[in-house]
C-alpha positions as a printed Julia matrix, in Angstrom:
363×3 Matrix{Float64}:
   0.0     0.0     0.0
   2.9     2.33    0.77
   4.33    1.82   -2.73
   0.92    2.65   -4.24
   0.74    5.93   -2.34
   4.34    6.75   -3.19
   3.66    6.26   -6.9
   0.51    8.38   -6.73
   2.42   11.18   -5.03
   5.1    11.09   -7.72
   2.64   11.76  -10.55
   3.36   15.23  -11.96
   0.94   17.46  -13.84
   3.14   17.25  -16.95
   2.64   13.49  -17.03
  -1.13   13.95  -16.79
  -0.94   16.34  -19.76
   0.87   13.62  -21.72
  -1.83   11.1   -20.76
  -4.38   13.5   -22.23
  -2.29   13.9   -25.4
  -1.96   10.12  -25.64
  -5.72    9.76  -25.16
  -6.33   12.31  -27.91
  -4.14   10.37  -30.34
  -5.99    7.15  -29.48
  -9.32    8.96  -29.98
  -8.25   10.22  -33.42
  -7.07    6.72  -34.36
 -10.24    4.91  -33.28
 -13.06    7.43  -33.62
 -11.79    9.4   -36.63
  -9.86    6.52  -38.27
  -6.79    8.74  -38.77
  -3.83    6.45  -39.48
  -4.73    4.07  -36.61
  -1.69    1.82  -37.23
   0.46    4.83  -36.34
  -1.51    7.02  -33.95
  -2.8     4.19  -31.76
   0.67    2.87  -30.76
   1.96    6.46  -30.42
  -0.94    7.42  -28.17
  -0.72    4.3   -26.0
   3.05    4.63  -25.85
   2.74    8.25  -24.68
   0.73    7.02  -21.7
   3.08    4.09  -21.16
   6.26    6.17  -20.84
   4.66    8.81  -18.61
   3.74    6.52  -15.76
   5.89    6.99  -12.64
   8.93    4.67  -12.72
   7.62    3.19  -15.99
   9.25   -0.16  -16.65
   8.55    0.28  -20.37
  11.19    2.98  -20.87
  14.16    0.61  -20.75
  12.5    -1.8   -23.21
  11.67    1.03  -25.61
  15.24    2.31  -25.32
  16.38   -1.09  -26.59
  13.92   -0.93  -29.5
  14.98    2.65  -30.24
  18.65    1.69  -30.39
  17.93   -1.39  -32.51
  15.57    0.22  -35.01
  15.75    4.01  -35.11
  19.23    5.04  -34.0
  20.69    2.92  -36.81
  17.88    3.93  -39.27
  16.83    0.28  -39.71
  13.05    0.71  -39.21
  12.65    3.68  -41.6
  14.6     2.02  -44.39
  12.76   -1.3   -44.08
   9.46    0.61  -44.04
  10.45    2.23  -47.32
  10.51   -1.22  -48.95
   6.9    -1.7   -47.9
   5.88    1.76  -49.08
   7.59    1.21  -52.43
   5.71   -2.07  -52.86
   2.42   -0.23  -52.26
   3.0     2.46  -54.89
   1.7     2.13  -58.42
   3.64    4.56  -60.59
   1.3     3.85  -63.53
  -0.71    7.12  -63.26
   2.55    9.08  -63.06
   4.19    7.25  -65.97
   1.13    7.75  -68.16
   1.26   11.51  -67.42
   4.89   12.42  -66.54
   4.19   16.17  -66.27
   2.65   15.45  -62.86
   6.24   15.19  -61.55
   6.56   18.97  -61.54
   3.74   19.33  -59.01
   5.43   16.86  -56.67
   8.57   18.98  -56.85
   6.66   22.25  -56.28
   5.06   20.89  -53.12
   8.47   20.67  -51.41
   8.56   24.49  -51.15
   7.66   24.37  -47.44
  10.84   22.45  -46.6
  13.17   25.19  -47.74
  11.0    28.03  -46.42
  10.89   26.35  -43.0
  14.66   25.93  -43.11
  14.94   29.72  -43.28
  12.53   30.18  -40.35
  14.05   27.4   -38.22
  17.6    28.74  -38.69
  16.5    31.84  -36.77
  15.97   29.74  -33.62
  18.19   26.67  -33.97
  21.64   25.68  -35.18
  21.83   24.94  -38.91
  21.86   21.13  -38.58
  18.89   21.19  -36.23
  17.12   23.69  -38.5
  17.69   21.47  -41.54
  16.37   18.46  -39.62
  13.28   20.38  -38.53
  12.65   21.62  -42.07
  12.49   18.08  -43.43
   9.28   17.58  -41.41
   7.78   19.31  -44.44
   8.65   16.27  -46.52
   5.51   14.75  -44.94
   7.49   11.55  -44.77
   8.29   10.05  -41.36
  11.13    7.72  -42.44
  12.9    10.54  -44.32
  12.58   12.83  -41.29
  14.13   10.17  -39.03
  17.02    9.4   -41.38
  17.88   13.08  -41.96
  17.64   14.06  -38.27
  19.7    11.02  -37.27
  22.38   11.66  -39.9
  22.65   15.33  -38.94
  22.8    14.36  -35.25
  19.95   16.67  -34.31
  19.33   17.11  -30.59
  15.62   17.2   -31.32
  15.14   13.84  -33.02
  12.23   12.9   -30.75
  10.23   16.07  -31.37
  10.93   15.86  -35.11
   9.69   12.26  -35.28
   6.54   13.03  -33.33
   5.79   16.13  -35.43
   6.37   14.36  -38.74
   4.17   11.36  -37.96
   1.47   13.36  -36.17
   1.05   15.82  -39.04
   1.07   13.0   -41.6
  -1.93   11.52  -39.81
  -3.6    14.94  -39.56
  -3.38   15.68  -43.3
  -7.21   15.42  -43.66
  -7.52   18.24  -41.12
  -4.59   20.43  -42.19
  -4.94   20.46  -45.98
  -8.61   21.27  -46.78
  -8.64   24.78  -45.17
  -5.4    25.72  -46.96
  -6.68   24.44  -50.32
 -10.01   26.28  -49.95
  -8.27   29.5   -48.94
  -6.12   29.45  -52.1
  -8.73   28.35  -54.66
 -12.08   29.61  -55.88
 -15.09   27.34  -56.21
 -14.82   27.71  -59.97
 -11.27   26.34  -59.82
 -12.32   23.49  -57.54
 -15.02   22.54  -60.06
 -12.55   22.07  -62.93
 -12.98   18.55  -64.26
 -10.0    16.55  -65.42
 -10.62   13.73  -67.79
  -8.46   10.71  -67.1
  -7.29    8.83  -70.16
  -5.57    5.62  -69.18
  -2.48    5.18  -71.3
  -0.98    1.69  -71.27
   2.39    1.52  -69.56
   4.52   -1.48  -70.46
   5.95   -3.75  -67.78
   9.43   -2.99  -69.11
   8.85    0.71  -68.41
   7.59   -0.06  -64.91
  10.66   -2.2   -64.22
  13.13    0.31  -65.63
  11.56    3.28  -63.81
  12.72    2.43  -60.24
  16.17    1.5   -61.52
  16.58    4.75  -63.48
  15.22    6.9   -60.62
  17.72    5.31  -58.22
  20.63    6.0   -60.58
  19.53    9.61  -61.25
  18.96   10.3   -57.54
  22.37    8.8   -56.76
  24.02   11.21  -59.2
  22.03   14.31  -58.19
  21.91   13.65  -54.44
  24.21   10.77  -53.39
  23.09   11.01  -49.77
  19.57   10.07  -50.85
  20.58    6.7   -52.32
  19.64    4.64  -49.27
  16.22    6.3   -49.01
  15.43    6.29  -52.72
  17.03    2.9   -53.25
  14.96    1.1   -50.61
  11.78    2.8   -51.85
  12.5     1.85  -55.45
  13.58   -1.67  -54.49
  10.15   -2.17  -52.92
   8.54   -0.94  -56.14
  10.73   -3.23  -58.23
   9.53   -6.18  -56.15
   5.97   -5.11  -57.0
   6.5    -4.62  -60.72
   8.92   -7.41  -61.64
   6.09   -9.95  -61.86
   8.0   -12.85  -60.32
   7.86  -11.93  -56.61
   4.14  -11.49  -56.03
   4.17  -13.21  -52.64
   7.08  -11.03  -51.45
   5.33   -7.92  -52.78
   2.17   -8.77  -50.86
   4.17   -9.46  -47.7
   6.04   -6.15  -48.03
   2.82   -4.18  -48.59
   0.87   -5.69  -45.72
   2.75   -7.68  -43.08
   6.11   -5.89  -43.28
   4.76   -2.33  -43.59
   2.18   -2.78  -40.82
   4.61   -4.48  -38.46
   7.32   -1.84  -38.87
   4.73    0.96  -38.56
   3.56   -0.46  -35.23
   7.16   -0.76  -34.0
   7.88    2.8   -35.14
   4.79    4.2   -33.46
   5.42    2.57  -30.08
   9.17    3.32  -30.22
   8.69    6.98  -31.16
   6.63    7.38  -27.99
   9.88    6.98  -26.02
  10.59   10.59  -26.97
   7.18   11.69  -25.68
   8.22   11.68  -22.03
   6.85   14.81  -20.36
  10.19   16.34  -19.38
  11.39   16.19  -22.98
   8.16   16.68  -24.92
   6.73   19.69  -23.05
   9.92   21.75  -23.42
   9.57   25.11  -25.23
  11.87   23.9   -28.03
   9.57   20.95  -28.73
   6.51   23.16  -28.96
   8.39   25.47  -31.34
   9.38   22.49  -33.5
   5.74   21.39  -33.64
   4.78   24.89  -34.76
   7.49   24.98  -37.43
   6.43   21.53  -38.63
   2.9    22.82  -39.09
   4.27   25.79  -41.04
   6.16   23.37  -43.29
   3.03   21.31  -44.02
   0.93   24.4   -44.72
   3.45   25.92  -47.12
   4.08   22.6   -48.86
   0.35   22.42  -49.56
   0.26   26.07  -50.59
   3.31   25.68  -52.85
   1.69   22.85  -54.8
  -1.64   24.66  -55.2
  -0.08   28.0   -56.18
   2.21   26.32  -58.71
  -0.83   24.6   -60.26
  -2.6    27.97  -60.51
   0.45   29.49  -62.23
   0.55   26.5   -64.59
  -3.07   27.21  -65.56
  -2.16   30.73  -66.66
  -0.07   29.3   -69.5
  -1.82   25.98  -70.13
  -4.41   25.51  -72.85
  -6.03   22.68  -70.95
  -6.65   23.76  -67.36
  -6.03   21.46  -64.45
  -7.79   21.45  -61.1
  -5.31   23.3   -58.85
  -6.3    21.16  -55.87
  -4.19   18.31  -57.26
  -1.07   20.4   -56.57
  -1.7    19.91  -52.84
  -1.29   16.15  -53.29
   2.39   16.73  -54.06
   3.29   16.37  -50.4
   4.6    12.93  -49.61
   1.81   11.77  -47.27
   0.85    8.81  -49.45
  -1.98    8.02  -50.07
  -3.77   10.3   -47.56
  -3.15   13.51  -49.47
  -4.32   12.05  -52.78
  -7.52   10.86  -51.13
  -8.13   14.25  -49.48
  -8.0    16.02  -52.85
 -10.26   13.4   -54.44
 -12.85   13.76  -51.66
 -12.76   17.55  -51.91
 -13.38   17.29  -55.65
 -16.37   15.01  -55.07
 -17.74   17.36  -52.41
 -17.83   20.19  -54.96
 -19.05   18.03  -57.85
 -20.09   14.37  -57.35
 -19.03   13.66  -60.95
 -15.54   15.1   -60.63
 -13.15   12.16  -60.17
  -9.66   13.44  -59.37
  -8.29   10.3   -57.74
  -5.95    9.09  -60.49
  -4.57   12.59  -61.08
  -4.09   13.3   -57.37
  -2.48    9.91  -56.73
  -0.12   10.52  -59.68
   0.96   13.79  -58.08
   1.11   12.11  -54.66
   3.56    9.41  -55.76
   5.71   12.03  -57.49
   5.77   13.88  -54.17
   7.01   10.71  -52.5
  10.01   10.63  -54.81
  10.58   14.4   -54.6
  10.5    14.42  -50.78
  13.13   11.69  -50.56
  15.35   13.52  -53.03
  14.8    16.75  -51.04
  15.96   14.9   -47.93
  19.06   13.76  -49.81
  19.77   17.32  -50.94
  19.49   18.54  -47.35
  22.02   15.89  -46.32
  24.32   16.84  -49.21
  24.29   20.49  -48.1
  24.7    20.01  -44.36
  26.2    16.59  -43.67
  29.87   17.01  -42.75
C-alpha cells in the first residue's frame, strides 16, 4: 500500500498532460480513423512512458537503439511503401512530376525560419518535417545528429496523420469554387511492364548522381517498387505491402513514444518544433496549389489546382483528401488518379529533397 501511495504522489501534472495527449491520439485513431496503425501505438506509448517509474522505458530504449538510432526501421518501411506504390498514373502523365517537386517548397522556407531559432543542422532536420514523410525525417535528423530527433519524429508522424484536417482549409483558402469545379478527364495510357521495371532502376541512378546522400532512401523505396513490378515476386510484394509495412509501422509508433516523455516533450523547443512543422506542411500544400494555378495561366487545358496539394509525400492520404474535396464540390468530378499521380511524385521528390538537405549540411 505504501508503494501505491508513493507512486501516486510522484505523478506530476506534466505526465497527466501527456496522458491526455496520448488519449487524444488514441481517440483520433479509433473514432476518426486517422492512421490508426500509427496514432494508436503512439498514443498508447505516450501514456506508457509517462507513468511513474515506468518499466517500459528501458525496453523502448532497446527498441529505439535497434531500429531508429541505426535507421533500420525507416529504411525497411520504405521497402513496404515502395511495394504499395503504383507509378502507372505518373508514368502515363509524366508532367505530374513537376507538381510533386513544387510541393516541397515548405521544406526550404521552413529551413529559413528554423535557422533563426536553432543551429543549422537542427534547422535542416526540422525543415524536413515538411517532406511529410516520417522515415525521411528520421534518417535526416539522425544523420545530422539533431538534438531534437524525438520532437521531429513526433511532429512528422502526427502531421502525416492529420493531413485530412490540415490540408482542406489551406486548399479552400487558395482556390475559388470555380477552380475546384474544374474537371480533369483521365485517359488511361498503357504503360509497359518494361517501363515499370526500368523506372525504379533509373530513378535510383539519377537520384544517386544528383543527391548521393539520398541513395539509401530512394534505393529502398525503389527496391520495394521493383519487387511489385517485376512480376516474379508477387508473394514477397504482398508481404512487403501488408505484413512488413504494418509491423514496422507499429514498432515505429510505439518506439517513437519513447521521446514523448513529459520532461522532454513539453519543453519550449519541442513546442516550437511542432509549430514549425505545421508551417512546413501548410506551405508545402500552398506551394503545390499556387504552382498549379500558375501552370493554368499558361496551359491551354486547365487542371484542377487542388491536385497540386497532393504533391506532399503523405501517401496516399493527401491524394484521397484532394479526391474527396473534388467530389464534395461536384459528385461527378473524379480526381483520384490525377491526385495519386501527383502524390507518388511527391514521395520521390521528398526523398530527393531529404538527400539534398544531407548533401548540403552533412559534414
